[in-house]
Amino acid sequence: MESNQAQAAPRSGQADFLSRLSAADADDLVRASQRKLFAKNEFIFKAGDAGRHVYFLQRGRVKIYQPAPEGKDVILWFCFPGDMFGMAEVARGGGRVVHAQACEAIEVLVLSQTELTEYLQTHPAAALLIMQVLSDRLRALGDVVVNLINDDAQTRIIKLILRLATRYGVRVDQDIHLSIQLTHQEIADMVGATRQTVTSVLSLLQRQGLVRLENRRIRIDSLELLDGMTSSG
Amino acid sequence: MESNQAQAAPRSGQADFLSRLSAADADDLVRASQRKLFAKNEFIFKAGDAGRHVYFLQRGRVKIYQPAPEGKDVILWFCFPGDMFGMAEVARGGGRVVHAQACEAIEVLVLSQTELTEYLQTHPAAALLIMQVLSDRLRALGDVVVNLINDDAQTRIIKLILRLATRYGVRVDQDIHLSIQLTHQEIADMVGATRQTVTSVLSLLQRQGLVRLENRRIRIDSLELLDGMTSSG
DNA sequence: CCCTGTCTGTCGGCCAGCCGACATTCGGCA
DNA sequence: TGCCGAATGTCGGCTGGCCGACAGACAGGG
């Protein structure tokens, strides 16, 4: 396979729900739902809440993470405009198990469980799309598990960067810029390492000229080299 | 042998798809699908296959695991009668990423992608149920990830046993018997530890009288005590 | 503009659990 | 019933990365 992907890959991850919906279906969704705003750092919902609503993100970024009493929080994924979240608990019933927190000021569409059911019955294509999104996330999580079990900290971090790059990367000249700001602590919470380990691995990679870190943004100098580093260095 | 197998736990995990389907819907599913048999240890599909079919398990047990080239395999879950598998790849397109292997002689219902789509359009309740199943698995995998990150090997193993107990446990007198045969290696592949570590933790638990191991079957003497052991030493 | 809280960089000590190696036991099949 | 491969039990040595601790560097709100 070529490594020469033109720009942000269309593939992978919890792929953008809204943009894959037909225009008519999307219009109906907007009509059936309610618009809502949240401030930066505000929680859309928290673990333990009842969880009777689904959200479609229109603007901003949302962090989905699972708190562990007496342990480290684990960031499961981020949602970007077009993404859906809160679906799992609505489908299966039971309360929320994760926190959903706005990383910045955001705008969402909200549907209650009954509104959603109604919408899905009249829009079967949307139901299939939801299955796709859930399946995507399932695979992504499966990959994370395999990663955690098989790879050392450095490899886990590199693979995380590569994963983020295919989904949130933007090509700028030779480099790929990630359209995400992440602290070392957040990265640590995603790969299951400590903050210190992330710091030292990242500065190592930077010294080797594989990535550049500017103001909490990651820039990748060479995808190929980075790819080659996994579990070999 | 035992007459007392009435109530395993109804909840949790990838809950039994077929039995939650209405009788009419289930009948239609049988009619729309094709019956197929696989021998013990035979693969229903392997990672890399095209993946255009969904399976509904009627008899036997199936192991779903993700192979890691140059690493340890990871068992994601087991399927029991009534469970669905192979759904994710059909929904999202792309090839299989996991192996599905028959643990014993099995019997499945098979639907092609087009047959499934057709079926779902005429049976909206089934579509909702599929979302539930996918959501259940998503949550289960999320728990696994949190587990891997926060807990030491002993706690991971205990939590695995407890998880298995709620889903596959059968109460017999004072004890709870797991209706599963597992080798230490398989347990290791589920919790991300080595075979040796599993062996030593299990024999420690056995010496403490919390579990009994008889012929690759786990019997739990005290759920409460076992629960109390997590991450406390 | 300063000041304060958050984020980054770096160090040494320490230990859970991996690795390799081996002996022993089990159980399924001829 | 005997055999053989698979599964289990046990042992040191070694090390990745966690933990705690601290010092500098930002950055953004007042």
PDB file of C-alpha atoms in Angstrom, chain A residues 11-13 20 66-68 70-74 76-77 87-89 91-97 116-117 120-121 124-128 130-132 134-139 141-146 148-150 188-193, chain B residues 11-13 20 66-68 70-74 76-77 87-89 91-97 116-117 120-121 124-128 130-132 134-139 141-146 148-150 188-193:
ATOM      1  CA  ARG A  11     -11.712   6.492   6.415  1.00  0.00           C
ATOM      2  CA  SER A  12     -11.523   5.082   9.889  1.00  0.00           C
ATOM      3  CA  GLY A  13     -12.601   5.954  13.350  1.00  0.00           C
ATOM      4  CA  ARG A  20     -22.889  10.725   5.490  1.00  0.00           C
ATOM      5  CA  GLN A  66     -14.566   7.005  31.304  1.00  0.00           C
ATOM      6  CA  PRO A  67     -13.804   7.927  34.879  1.00  0.00           C
ATOM      7  CA  ALA A  68     -12.306   5.292  37.116  1.00  0.00           C
ATOM      8  CA  GLU A  70      -9.578   5.331  42.453  1.00  0.00           C
ATOM      9  CA  GLY A  71      -7.815   5.217  39.147  1.00  0.00           C
ATOM     10  CA  LYS A  72      -6.861   7.151  36.112  1.00  0.00           C
ATOM     11  CA  ASP A  73      -9.499   8.438  33.757  1.00  0.00           C
ATOM     12  CA  VAL A  74      -9.422   6.960  30.301  1.00  0.00           C
ATOM     13  CA  LEU A  76     -12.041   6.776  24.806  1.00  0.00           C
ATOM     14  CA  TRP A  77     -12.291   9.230  21.922  1.00  0.00           C
ATOM     15  CA  MET A  87     -25.948   6.741  21.438  1.00  0.00           C
ATOM     16  CA  ALA A  88     -24.832   3.621  23.247  1.00  0.00           C
ATOM     17  CA  GLU A  89     -26.640   4.298  26.500  1.00  0.00           C
ATOM     18  CA  ALA A  91     -29.806   2.096  22.689  1.00  0.00           C
ATOM     19  CA  ARG A  92     -29.044  -0.282  25.510  1.00  0.00           C
ATOM     20  CA  GLY A  93     -30.779   1.477  28.370  1.00  0.00           C
ATOM     21  CA  GLY A  94     -29.167   2.072  31.736  1.00  0.00           C
ATOM     22  CA  GLY A  95     -27.294   5.153  32.807  1.00  0.00           C
ATOM     23  CA  ARG A  96     -24.297   6.818  31.299  1.00  0.00           C
ATOM     24  CA  VAL A  97     -20.955   5.209  31.953  1.00  0.00           C
ATOM     25  CA  LEU A 116     -34.863   9.082  18.009  1.00  0.00           C
ATOM     26  CA  THR A 117     -36.896   5.892  17.742  1.00  0.00           C
ATOM     27  CA  LEU A 120     -35.284   5.947  12.854  1.00  0.00           C
ATOM     28  CA  GLN A 121     -38.519   4.226  11.959  1.00  0.00           C
ATOM     29  CA  PRO A 124     -34.162   3.444   7.822  1.00  0.00           C
ATOM     30  CA  ALA A 125     -30.998   4.651   6.124  1.00  0.00           C
ATOM     31  CA  ALA A 126     -30.114   6.550   9.270  1.00  0.00           C
ATOM     32  CA  ALA A 127     -30.471   3.355  11.290  1.00  0.00           C
ATOM     33  CA  LEU A 128     -27.986   1.599   9.044  1.00  0.00           C
ATOM     34  CA  ILE A 130     -25.802   4.358  13.117  1.00  0.00           C
ATOM     35  CA  MET A 131     -24.839   0.705  12.941  1.00  0.00           C
ATOM     36  CA  GLN A 132     -21.889   1.726  10.839  1.00  0.00           C
ATOM     37  CA  LEU A 134     -21.114   1.916  16.255  1.00  0.00           C
ATOM     38  CA  SER A 135     -19.212  -0.706  14.296  1.00  0.00           C
ATOM     39  CA  ASP A 136     -16.458   1.756  13.522  1.00  0.00           C
ATOM     40  CA  ARG A 137     -16.057   2.588  17.169  1.00  0.00           C
ATOM     41  CA  LEU A 138     -16.102  -1.067  18.089  1.00  0.00           C
ATOM     42  CA  ARG A 139     -13.252  -1.753  15.765  1.00  0.00           C
ATOM     43  CA  LEU A 141     -11.683   0.126  20.571  1.00  0.00           C
ATOM     44  CA  GLY A 142     -10.640  -3.375  19.597  1.00  0.00           C
ATOM     45  CA  ASP A 143      -7.492  -1.904  18.127  1.00  0.00           C
ATOM     46  CA  VAL A 144      -6.870   0.026  21.320  1.00  0.00           C
ATOM     47  CA  VAL A 145      -7.142  -3.137  23.363  1.00  0.00           C
ATOM     48  CA  VAL A 146      -4.718  -5.023  21.139  1.00  0.00           C
ATOM     49  CA  LEU A 148      -2.462  -1.919  25.077  1.00  0.00           C
ATOM     50  CA  ILE A 149      -1.688  -5.599  25.356  1.00  0.00           C
ATOM     51  CA  ASN A 150       1.011  -5.946  22.756  1.00  0.00           C
ATOM     52  CA  ALA A 188      -1.304   9.641  28.633  1.00  0.00           C
ATOM     53  CA  ASP A 189      -4.990   9.059  29.387  1.00  0.00           C
ATOM     54  CA  MET A 190      -5.522   7.786  25.863  1.00  0.00           C
ATOM     55  CA  VAL A 191      -2.660   5.295  25.726  1.00  0.00           C
ATOM     56  CA  GLY A 192      -2.516   4.185  29.326  1.00  0.00           C
ATOM     57  CA  ALA A 193       0.787   5.664  30.319  1.00  0.00           C
TER      58      ALA A 193
ATOM     59  CA  ARG B  11     -28.173  -8.645  31.984  1.00  0.00           C
ATOM     60  CA  SER B  12     -24.922  -7.347  30.670  1.00  0.00           C
ATOM     61  CA  GLY B  13     -22.437  -8.173  27.995  1.00  0.00           C
ATOM     62  CA  ARG B  20     -34.806 -10.833  22.602  1.00  0.00           C
ATOM     63  CA  GLN B  66      -7.970 -10.397  17.061  1.00  0.00           C
ATOM     64  CA  PRO B  67      -4.648 -11.722  15.842  1.00  0.00           C
ATOM     65  CA  ALA B  68      -1.617  -9.501  16.225  1.00  0.00           C
ATOM     66  CA  GLU B  70       4.328 -10.333  15.880  1.00  0.00           C
ATOM     67  CA  GLY B  71       2.350 -10.205  19.078  1.00  0.00           C
ATOM     68  CA  LYS B  72      -0.071 -12.019  21.270  1.00  0.00           C
ATOM     69  CA  ASP B  73      -3.553 -12.736  20.085  1.00  0.00           C
ATOM     70  CA  VAL B  74      -6.298 -10.993  22.008  1.00  0.00           C
ATOM     71  CA  LEU B  76     -12.284 -10.005  22.520  1.00  0.00           C
ATOM     72  CA  TRP B  77     -15.225 -12.147  23.568  1.00  0.00           C
ATOM     73  CA  MET B  87     -22.013  -7.750  12.244  1.00  0.00           C
ATOM     74  CA  ALA B  88     -19.460  -4.965  12.558  1.00  0.00           C
ATOM     75  CA  GLU B  89     -17.649  -5.653   9.314  1.00  0.00           C
ATOM     76  CA  ALA B  91     -22.180  -2.734   8.688  1.00  0.00           C
ATOM     77  CA  ARG B  92     -19.045  -0.741   8.117  1.00  0.00           C
ATOM     78  CA  GLY B  93     -17.695  -2.445   5.049  1.00  0.00           C
ATOM     79  CA  GLY B  94     -14.097  -3.531   4.657  1.00  0.00           C
ATOM     80  CA  GLY B  95     -12.664  -6.889   5.494  1.00  0.00           C
ATOM     81  CA  ARG B  96     -12.714  -8.868   8.702  1.00  0.00           C
ATOM     82  CA  VAL B  97     -10.280  -7.799  11.370  1.00  0.00           C
ATOM     83  CA  LEU B 116     -29.663  -8.532   6.123  1.00  0.00           C
ATOM     84  CA  THR B 117     -30.441  -5.075   4.769  1.00  0.00           C
ATOM     85  CA  LEU B 120     -33.867  -4.951   8.599  1.00  0.00           C
ATOM     86  CA  GLN B 121     -35.978  -2.730   6.401  1.00  0.00           C
ATOM     87  CA  PRO B 124     -37.298  -2.233  12.317  1.00  0.00           C
ATOM     88  CA  ALA B 125     -37.377  -3.732  15.796  1.00  0.00           C
ATOM     89  CA  ALA B 126     -34.496  -5.986  14.811  1.00  0.00           C
ATOM     90  CA  ALA B 127     -32.497  -2.950  13.742  1.00  0.00           C
ATOM     91  CA  LEU B 128     -32.951  -1.391  17.152  1.00  0.00           C
ATOM     92  CA  ILE B 130     -28.768  -4.747  16.749  1.00  0.00           C
ATOM     93  CA  MET B 131     -27.928  -1.268  17.966  1.00  0.00           C
ATOM     94  CA  GLN B 132     -28.422  -2.525  21.478  1.00  0.00           C
ATOM     95  CA  LEU B 134     -23.431  -3.246  19.400  1.00  0.00           C
ATOM     96  CA  SER B 135     -23.806  -0.768  22.243  1.00  0.00           C
ATOM     97  CA  ASP B 136     -23.465  -3.517  24.799  1.00  0.00           C
ATOM     98  CA  ARG B 137     -20.247  -4.690  23.234  1.00  0.00           C
ATOM     99  CA  LEU B 138     -18.975  -1.158  23.019  1.00  0.00           C
ATOM    100  CA  ARG B 139     -19.474  -0.693  26.697  1.00  0.00           C
ATOM    101  CA  LEU B 141     -14.840  -3.169  25.477  1.00  0.00           C
ATOM    102  CA  GLY B 142     -14.665   0.220  27.148  1.00  0.00           C
ATOM    103  CA  ASP B 143     -14.594  -1.552  30.472  1.00  0.00           C
ATOM    104  CA  VAL B 144     -11.821  -3.794  29.254  1.00  0.00           C
ATOM    105  CA  VAL B 145      -9.745  -0.797  28.245  1.00  0.00           C
ATOM    106  CA  VAL B 146     -10.225   0.900  31.602  1.00  0.00           C
ATOM    107  CA  LEU B 148      -6.152  -2.782  31.312  1.00  0.00           C
ATOM    108  CA  ILE B 149      -5.028   0.714  32.142  1.00  0.00           C
ATOM    109  CA  ASN B 150      -5.903   0.892  35.814  1.00  0.00           C
ATOM    110  CA  ALA B 188      -4.118 -14.625  29.604  1.00  0.00           C
ATOM    111  CA  ASP B 189      -5.184 -13.616  26.110  1.00  0.00           C
ATOM    112  CA  MET B 190      -8.301 -11.998  27.514  1.00  0.00           C
ATOM    113  CA  VAL B 191      -6.678  -9.929  30.240  1.00  0.00           C
ATOM    114  CA  GLY B 192      -3.357  -9.146  28.668  1.00  0.00           C
ATOM    115  CA  ALA B 193      -1.077 -11.125  30.921  1.00  0.00           C
TER     116      ALA B 193
END
